[in-house]
mmCIF file of C-alpha atoms and ligand atoms in Angstrom:
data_model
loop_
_atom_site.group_PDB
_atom_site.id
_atom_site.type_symbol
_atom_site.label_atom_id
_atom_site.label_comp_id
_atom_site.label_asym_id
_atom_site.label_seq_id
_atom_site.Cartn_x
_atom_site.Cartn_y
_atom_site.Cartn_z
ATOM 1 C CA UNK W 1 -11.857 32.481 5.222
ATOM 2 C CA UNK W 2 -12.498 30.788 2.094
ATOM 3 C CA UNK W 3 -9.370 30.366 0.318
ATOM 4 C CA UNK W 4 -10.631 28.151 -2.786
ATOM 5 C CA UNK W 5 -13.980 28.670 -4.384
ATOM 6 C CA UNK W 6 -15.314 26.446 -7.757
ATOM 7 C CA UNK W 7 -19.210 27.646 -8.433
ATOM 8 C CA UNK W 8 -21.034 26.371 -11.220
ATOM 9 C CA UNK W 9 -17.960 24.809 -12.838
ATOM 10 C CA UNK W 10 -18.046 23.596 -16.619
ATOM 11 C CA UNK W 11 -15.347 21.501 -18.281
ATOM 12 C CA UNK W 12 -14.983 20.366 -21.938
ATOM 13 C CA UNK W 13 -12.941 18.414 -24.052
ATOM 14 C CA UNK W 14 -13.292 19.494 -27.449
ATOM 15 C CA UNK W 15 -16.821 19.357 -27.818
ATOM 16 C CA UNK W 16 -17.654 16.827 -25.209
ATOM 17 C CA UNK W 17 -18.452 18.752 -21.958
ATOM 18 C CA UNK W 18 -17.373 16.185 -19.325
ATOM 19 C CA UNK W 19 -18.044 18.883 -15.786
ATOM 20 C CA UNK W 20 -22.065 19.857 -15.785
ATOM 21 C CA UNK W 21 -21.625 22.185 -12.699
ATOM 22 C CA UNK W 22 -19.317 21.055 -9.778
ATOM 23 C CA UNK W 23 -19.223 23.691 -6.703
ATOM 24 C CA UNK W 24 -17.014 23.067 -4.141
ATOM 25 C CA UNK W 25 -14.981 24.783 -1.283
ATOM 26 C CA UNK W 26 -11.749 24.763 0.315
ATOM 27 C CA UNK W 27 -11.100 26.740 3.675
ATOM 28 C CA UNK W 28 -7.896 28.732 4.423
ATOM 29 C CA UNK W 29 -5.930 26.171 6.086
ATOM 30 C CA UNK W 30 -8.528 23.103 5.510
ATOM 31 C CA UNK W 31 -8.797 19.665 3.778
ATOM 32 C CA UNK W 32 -11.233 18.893 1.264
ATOM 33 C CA UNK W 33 -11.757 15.401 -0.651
ATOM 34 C CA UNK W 34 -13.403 14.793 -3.917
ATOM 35 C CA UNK W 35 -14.386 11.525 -4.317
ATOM 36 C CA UNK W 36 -16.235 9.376 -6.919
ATOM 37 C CA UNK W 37 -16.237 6.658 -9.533
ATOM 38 C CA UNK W 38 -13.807 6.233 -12.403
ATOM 39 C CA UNK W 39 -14.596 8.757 -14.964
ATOM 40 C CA UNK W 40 -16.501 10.811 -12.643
ATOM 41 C CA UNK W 41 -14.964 13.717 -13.054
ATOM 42 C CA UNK W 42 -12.131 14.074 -10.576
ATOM 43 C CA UNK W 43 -9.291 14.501 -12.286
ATOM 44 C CA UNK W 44 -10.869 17.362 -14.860
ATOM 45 C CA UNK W 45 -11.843 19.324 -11.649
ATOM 46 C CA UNK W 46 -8.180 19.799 -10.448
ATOM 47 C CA UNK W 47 -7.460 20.551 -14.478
ATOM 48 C CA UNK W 48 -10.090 23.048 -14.215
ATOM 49 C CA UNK W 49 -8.558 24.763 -11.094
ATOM 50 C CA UNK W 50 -5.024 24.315 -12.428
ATOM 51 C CA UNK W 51 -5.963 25.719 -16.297
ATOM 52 C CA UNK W 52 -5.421 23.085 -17.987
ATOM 53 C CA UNK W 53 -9.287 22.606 -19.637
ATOM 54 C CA UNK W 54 -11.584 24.699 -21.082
ATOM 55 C CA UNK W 55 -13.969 25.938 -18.372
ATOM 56 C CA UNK W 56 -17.064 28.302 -17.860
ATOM 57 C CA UNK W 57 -18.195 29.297 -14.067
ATOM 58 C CA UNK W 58 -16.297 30.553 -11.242
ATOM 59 C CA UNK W 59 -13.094 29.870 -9.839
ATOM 60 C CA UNK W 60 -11.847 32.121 -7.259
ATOM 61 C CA UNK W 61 -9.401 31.855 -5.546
ATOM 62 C CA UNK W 62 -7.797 34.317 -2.494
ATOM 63 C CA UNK W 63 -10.348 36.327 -3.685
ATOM 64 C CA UNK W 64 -10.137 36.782 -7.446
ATOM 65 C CA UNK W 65 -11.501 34.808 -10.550
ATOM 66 C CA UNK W 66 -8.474 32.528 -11.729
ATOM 67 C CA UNK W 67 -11.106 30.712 -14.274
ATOM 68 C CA UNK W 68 -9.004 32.191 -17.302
ATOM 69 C CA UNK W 69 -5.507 32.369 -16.087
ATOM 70 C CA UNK W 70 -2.805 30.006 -17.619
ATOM 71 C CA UNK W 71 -0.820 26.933 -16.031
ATOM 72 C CA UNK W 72 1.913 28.709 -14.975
ATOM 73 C CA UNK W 73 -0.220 31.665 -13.779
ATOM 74 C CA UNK W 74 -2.415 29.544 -11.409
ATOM 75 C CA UNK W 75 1.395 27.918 -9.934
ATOM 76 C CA UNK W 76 2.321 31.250 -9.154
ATOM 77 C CA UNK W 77 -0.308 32.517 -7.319
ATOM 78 C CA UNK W 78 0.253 29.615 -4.925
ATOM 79 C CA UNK W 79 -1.573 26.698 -5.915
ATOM 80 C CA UNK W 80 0.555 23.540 -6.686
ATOM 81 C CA UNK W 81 -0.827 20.151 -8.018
ATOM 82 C CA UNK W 82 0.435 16.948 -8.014
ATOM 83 C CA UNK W 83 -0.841 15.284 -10.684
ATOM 84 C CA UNK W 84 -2.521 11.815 -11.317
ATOM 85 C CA UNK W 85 1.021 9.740 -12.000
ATOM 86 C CA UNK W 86 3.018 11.773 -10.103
ATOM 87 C CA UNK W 87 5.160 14.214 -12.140
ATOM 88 C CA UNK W 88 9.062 13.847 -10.902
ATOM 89 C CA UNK W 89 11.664 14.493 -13.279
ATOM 90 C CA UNK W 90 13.436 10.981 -13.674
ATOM 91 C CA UNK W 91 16.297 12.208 -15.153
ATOM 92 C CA UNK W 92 17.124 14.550 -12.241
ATOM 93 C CA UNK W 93 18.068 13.493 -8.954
ATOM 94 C CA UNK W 94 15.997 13.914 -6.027
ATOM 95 C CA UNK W 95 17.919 17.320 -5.015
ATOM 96 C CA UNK W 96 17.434 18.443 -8.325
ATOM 97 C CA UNK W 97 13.842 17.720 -8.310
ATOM 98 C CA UNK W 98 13.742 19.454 -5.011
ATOM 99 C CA UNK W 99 14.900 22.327 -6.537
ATOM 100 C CA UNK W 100 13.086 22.307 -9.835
ATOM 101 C CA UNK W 101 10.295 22.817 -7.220
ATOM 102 C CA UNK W 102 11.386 26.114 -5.927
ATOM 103 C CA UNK W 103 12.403 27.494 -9.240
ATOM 104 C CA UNK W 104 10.274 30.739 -8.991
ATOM 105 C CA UNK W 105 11.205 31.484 -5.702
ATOM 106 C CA UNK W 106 14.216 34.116 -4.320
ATOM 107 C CA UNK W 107 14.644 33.112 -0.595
ATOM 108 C CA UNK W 108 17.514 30.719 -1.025
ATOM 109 C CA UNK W 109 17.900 30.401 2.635
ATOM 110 C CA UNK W 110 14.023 29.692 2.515
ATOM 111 C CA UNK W 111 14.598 27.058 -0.004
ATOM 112 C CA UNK W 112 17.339 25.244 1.861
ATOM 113 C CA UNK W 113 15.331 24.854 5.171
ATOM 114 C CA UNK W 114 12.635 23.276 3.266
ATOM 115 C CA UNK W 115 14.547 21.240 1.476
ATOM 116 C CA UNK W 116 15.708 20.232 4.954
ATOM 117 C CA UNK W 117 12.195 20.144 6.313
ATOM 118 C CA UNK W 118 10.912 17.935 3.494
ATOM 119 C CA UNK W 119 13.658 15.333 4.544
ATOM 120 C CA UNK W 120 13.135 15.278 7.950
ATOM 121 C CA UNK W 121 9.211 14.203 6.885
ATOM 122 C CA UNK W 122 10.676 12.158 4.169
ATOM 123 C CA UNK W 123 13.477 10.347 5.882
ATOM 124 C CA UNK W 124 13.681 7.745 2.816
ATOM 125 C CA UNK W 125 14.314 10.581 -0.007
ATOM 126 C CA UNK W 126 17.244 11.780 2.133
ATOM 127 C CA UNK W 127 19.033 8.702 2.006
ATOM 128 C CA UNK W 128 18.299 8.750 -1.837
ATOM 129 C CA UNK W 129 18.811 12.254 -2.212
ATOM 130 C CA UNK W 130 21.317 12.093 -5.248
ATOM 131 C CA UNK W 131 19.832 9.094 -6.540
ATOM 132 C CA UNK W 132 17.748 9.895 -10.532
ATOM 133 C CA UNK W 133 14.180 9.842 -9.514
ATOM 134 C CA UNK W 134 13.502 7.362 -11.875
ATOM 135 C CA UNK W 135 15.629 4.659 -10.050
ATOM 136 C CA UNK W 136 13.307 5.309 -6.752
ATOM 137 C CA UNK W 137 10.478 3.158 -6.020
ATOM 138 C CA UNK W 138 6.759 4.063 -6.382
ATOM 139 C CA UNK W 139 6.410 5.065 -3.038
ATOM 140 C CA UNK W 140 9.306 7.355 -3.014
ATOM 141 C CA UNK W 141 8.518 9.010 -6.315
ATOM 142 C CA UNK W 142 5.289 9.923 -5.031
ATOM 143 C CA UNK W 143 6.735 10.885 -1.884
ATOM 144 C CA UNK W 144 9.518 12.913 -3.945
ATOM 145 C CA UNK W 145 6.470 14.444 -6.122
ATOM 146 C CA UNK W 146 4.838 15.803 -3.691
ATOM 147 C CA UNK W 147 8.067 17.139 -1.619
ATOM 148 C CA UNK W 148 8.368 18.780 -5.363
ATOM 149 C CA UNK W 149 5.110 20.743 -5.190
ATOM 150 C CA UNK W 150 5.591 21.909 -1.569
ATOM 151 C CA UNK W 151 9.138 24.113 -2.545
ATOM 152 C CA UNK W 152 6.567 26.374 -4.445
ATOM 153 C CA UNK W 153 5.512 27.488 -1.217
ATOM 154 C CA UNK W 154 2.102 26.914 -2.506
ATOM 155 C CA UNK W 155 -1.169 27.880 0.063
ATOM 156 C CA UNK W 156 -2.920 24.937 -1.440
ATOM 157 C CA UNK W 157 -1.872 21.708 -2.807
ATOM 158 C CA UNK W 158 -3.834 19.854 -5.058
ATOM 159 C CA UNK W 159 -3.257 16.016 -5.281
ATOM 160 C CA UNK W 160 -4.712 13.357 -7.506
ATOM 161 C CA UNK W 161 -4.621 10.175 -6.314
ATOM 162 C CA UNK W 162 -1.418 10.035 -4.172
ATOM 163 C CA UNK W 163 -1.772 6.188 -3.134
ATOM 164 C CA UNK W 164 -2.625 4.606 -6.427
ATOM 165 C CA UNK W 165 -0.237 1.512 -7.174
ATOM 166 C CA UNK W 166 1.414 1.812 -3.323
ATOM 167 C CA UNK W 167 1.764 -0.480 -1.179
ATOM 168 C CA UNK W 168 -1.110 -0.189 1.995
ATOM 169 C CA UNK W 169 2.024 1.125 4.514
ATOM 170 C CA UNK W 170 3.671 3.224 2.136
ATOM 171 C CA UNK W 171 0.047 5.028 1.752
ATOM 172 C CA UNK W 172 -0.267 5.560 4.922
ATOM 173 C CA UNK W 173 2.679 6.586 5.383
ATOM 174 C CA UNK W 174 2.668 9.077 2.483
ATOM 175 C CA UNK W 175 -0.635 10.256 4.172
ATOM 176 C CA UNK W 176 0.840 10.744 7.355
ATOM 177 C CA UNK W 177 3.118 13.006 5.756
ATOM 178 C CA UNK W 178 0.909 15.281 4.580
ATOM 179 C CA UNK W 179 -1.159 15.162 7.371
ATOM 180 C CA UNK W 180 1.877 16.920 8.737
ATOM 181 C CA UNK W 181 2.294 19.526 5.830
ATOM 182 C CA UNK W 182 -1.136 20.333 6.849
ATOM 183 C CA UNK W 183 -0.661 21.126 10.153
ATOM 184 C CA UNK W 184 3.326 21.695 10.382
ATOM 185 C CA UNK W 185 2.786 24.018 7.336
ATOM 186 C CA UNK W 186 -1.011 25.317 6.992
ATOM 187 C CA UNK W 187 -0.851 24.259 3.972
ATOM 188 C CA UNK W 188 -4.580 23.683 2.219
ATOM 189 C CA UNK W 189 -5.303 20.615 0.599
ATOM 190 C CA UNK W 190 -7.829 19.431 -2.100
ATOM 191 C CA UNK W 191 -7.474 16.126 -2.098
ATOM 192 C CA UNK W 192 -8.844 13.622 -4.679
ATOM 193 C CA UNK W 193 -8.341 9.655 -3.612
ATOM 194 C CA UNK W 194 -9.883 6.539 -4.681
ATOM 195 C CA UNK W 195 -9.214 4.588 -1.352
ATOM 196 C CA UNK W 196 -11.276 6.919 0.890
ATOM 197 C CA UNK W 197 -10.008 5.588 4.688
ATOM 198 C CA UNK W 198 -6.966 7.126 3.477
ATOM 199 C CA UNK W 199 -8.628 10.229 2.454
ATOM 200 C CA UNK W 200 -10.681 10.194 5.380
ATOM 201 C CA UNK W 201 -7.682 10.389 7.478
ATOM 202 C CA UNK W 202 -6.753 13.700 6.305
ATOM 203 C CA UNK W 203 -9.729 15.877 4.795
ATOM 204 C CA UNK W 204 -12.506 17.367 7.341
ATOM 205 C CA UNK W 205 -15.208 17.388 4.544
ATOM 206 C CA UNK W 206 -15.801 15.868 1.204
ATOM 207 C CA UNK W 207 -17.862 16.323 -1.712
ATOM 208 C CA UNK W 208 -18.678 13.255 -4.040
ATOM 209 C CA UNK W 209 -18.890 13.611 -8.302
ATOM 210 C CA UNK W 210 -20.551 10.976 -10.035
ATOM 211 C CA UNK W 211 -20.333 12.181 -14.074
ATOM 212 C CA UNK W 212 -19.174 15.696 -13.470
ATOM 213 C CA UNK W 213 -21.766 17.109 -11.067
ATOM 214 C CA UNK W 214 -21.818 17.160 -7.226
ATOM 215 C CA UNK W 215 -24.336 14.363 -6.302
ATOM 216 C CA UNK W 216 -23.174 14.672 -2.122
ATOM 217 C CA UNK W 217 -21.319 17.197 0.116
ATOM 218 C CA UNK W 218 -20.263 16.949 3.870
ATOM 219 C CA UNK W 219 -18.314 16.612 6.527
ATOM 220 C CA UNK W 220 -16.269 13.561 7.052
ATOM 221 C CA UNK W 221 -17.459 12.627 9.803
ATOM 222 C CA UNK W 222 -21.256 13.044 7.948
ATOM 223 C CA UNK W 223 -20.051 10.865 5.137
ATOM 224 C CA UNK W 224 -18.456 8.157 6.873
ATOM 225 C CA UNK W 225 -21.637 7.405 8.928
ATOM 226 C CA UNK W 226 -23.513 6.958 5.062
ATOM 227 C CA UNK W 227 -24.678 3.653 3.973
ATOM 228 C CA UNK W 228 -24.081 4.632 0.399
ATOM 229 C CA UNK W 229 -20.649 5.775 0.738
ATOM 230 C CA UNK W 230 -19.574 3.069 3.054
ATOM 231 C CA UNK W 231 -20.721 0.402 0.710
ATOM 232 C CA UNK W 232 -19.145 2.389 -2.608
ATOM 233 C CA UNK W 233 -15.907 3.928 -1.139
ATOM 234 C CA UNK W 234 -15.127 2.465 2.065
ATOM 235 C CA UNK W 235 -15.193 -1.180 1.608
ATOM 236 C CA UNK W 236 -17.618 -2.094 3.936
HETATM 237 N N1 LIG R 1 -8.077 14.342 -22.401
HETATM 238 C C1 LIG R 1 -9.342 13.918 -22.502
HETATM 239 N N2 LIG R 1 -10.023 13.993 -23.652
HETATM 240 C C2 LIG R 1 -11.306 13.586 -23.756
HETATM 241 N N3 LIG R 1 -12.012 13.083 -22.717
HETATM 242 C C3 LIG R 1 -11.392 12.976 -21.541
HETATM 243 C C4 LIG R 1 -10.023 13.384 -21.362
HETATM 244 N N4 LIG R 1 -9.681 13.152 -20.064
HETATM 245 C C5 LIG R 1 -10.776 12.634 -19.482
HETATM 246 N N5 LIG R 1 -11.802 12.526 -20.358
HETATM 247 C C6 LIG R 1 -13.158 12.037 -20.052
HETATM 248 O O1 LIG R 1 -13.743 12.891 -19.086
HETATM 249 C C7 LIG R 1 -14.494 12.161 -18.115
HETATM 250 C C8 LIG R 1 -13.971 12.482 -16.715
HETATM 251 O O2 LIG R 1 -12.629 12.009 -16.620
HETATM 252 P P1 LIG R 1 -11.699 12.269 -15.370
HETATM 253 O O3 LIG R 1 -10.330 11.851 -15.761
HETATM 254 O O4 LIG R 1 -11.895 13.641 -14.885
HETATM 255 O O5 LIG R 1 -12.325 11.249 -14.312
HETATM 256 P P2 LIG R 1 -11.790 10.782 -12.890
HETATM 257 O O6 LIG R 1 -12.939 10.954 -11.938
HETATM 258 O O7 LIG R 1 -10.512 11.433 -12.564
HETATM 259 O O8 LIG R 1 -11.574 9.216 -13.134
HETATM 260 P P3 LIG R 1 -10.449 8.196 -12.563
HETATM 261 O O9 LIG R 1 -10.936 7.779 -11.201
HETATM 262 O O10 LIG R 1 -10.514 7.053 -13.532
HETATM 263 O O11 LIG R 1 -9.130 8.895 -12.539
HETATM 264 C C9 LIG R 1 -14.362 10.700 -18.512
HETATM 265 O O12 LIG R 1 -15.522 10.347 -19.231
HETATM 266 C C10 LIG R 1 -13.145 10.664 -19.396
HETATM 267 O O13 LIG R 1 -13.242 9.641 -20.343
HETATM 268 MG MG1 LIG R 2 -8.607 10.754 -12.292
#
């Protein structure tokens, strides 16, 4: 099933119209990658799905057209992003970031076994747990950020550019960890990423924007074996 469906997708700042028609799909339960250039329009697609820029097209998802819903509307029908420099609360501690995540939910036993979950795949945010977030290290914020989104119990997570500014091991490792939230969890993934190996080790299929259109789609496998994206996003 289809879980996440952009068609046709328009996006404007003002009056300069920066998305000319991006389509793209996310399964139930998949991995999807965007990449591109700087500028190319990344970013303004997870905006688009989260309702954060003006739009025109289609954007279902689970079945019905969020194109016109609200922020907060979008988080609560399941869909949490993580956005390009991370998001954490650095005032609060990690806990309470942990919680800040779960805010709309009832379950508290639900809430404290994920919270309990997320540190078990996060081993380095347990020993900080009631540290501020802003005294952790890049690497643990964006560890901590994306712990964050998963308490909203969302079916698909949206993350923009998880490894920029880490360290190579702490992106993998971050990676590794939500390799796992993907298959522990089932938890869908659109995934934008400059440093496509990373990417690669994750998504099953990929679609690539070059100024706010779809110029390539396919599986990873497909894309990998390209020339043209070896030489642009894979360093070699
Ligand atoms: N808030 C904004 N107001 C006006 N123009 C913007 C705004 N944000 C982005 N843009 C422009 O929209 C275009 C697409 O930007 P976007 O941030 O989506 O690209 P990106 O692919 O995420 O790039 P990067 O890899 O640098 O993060 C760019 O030309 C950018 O300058
Ligand atoms: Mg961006």
């Amino acid at each position: 099933m289809t879980l996440l469906e952009l068609e046709d997708v328009t996006a404007s700042y003002g009056s300069v119209q920066v998305l000319d028609g991006v389509s793209l799909s996310v399964p139930d339960g998949g991995a999807v990658g965007i990449l591109g250039a700087n500028g190319a329009g990344k970013t303004t697609t997870l905006r688009a799905i989260s309702g954060s820029v003006r739009t025109t097209g289609r954007i279902m998802f689970d079945g019905r057209n969020i194109r016109s819903l609200r922020p907060e509307q979008v988080a609560k029908l399941g869909i949490a992003h993580v956005p390009e420099g991370r998001g954490t609360l650095g005032q609060l501690t990690v806990r309470e970031n942990l919680r800040v995540g779960a805010y709309l939910r009832k379950d508290r036993k639900g809430v404290a076994s994920d919270v309990d979950y997320l540190l078990d795949l996060f081993p380095q945010l347990r020993n900080r747990i009631s540290s501020s977030a802003s005294a952790l290290s890049g690497g643990e914020q964006q560890m901590l950020a994306v712990c964050r989104a998963v308490m909203a119990k969302p079916r698909l997570l949206v993350l923009d550019e998880a490894s920029l500014g880490l360290a190579p091991s702490t992106a993998k490792t971050v990676y590794q960890a939500i390799q796992r939230l993907r298959t522990d969890a089932g938890i869908a993934m659109l995934i934008v990423e400059q440093n496509a190996n990373l990417a690669f080790t994750v998504v099953d299929s990929a679609t690539v924007l070059e100024t706010g259109r779809n110029v390539l789609t396919g599986s990873s496998a497909e894309l990998r074996g390209m020339d043209e994206i070896r030489r642009a996003y894979l360093g070699a």
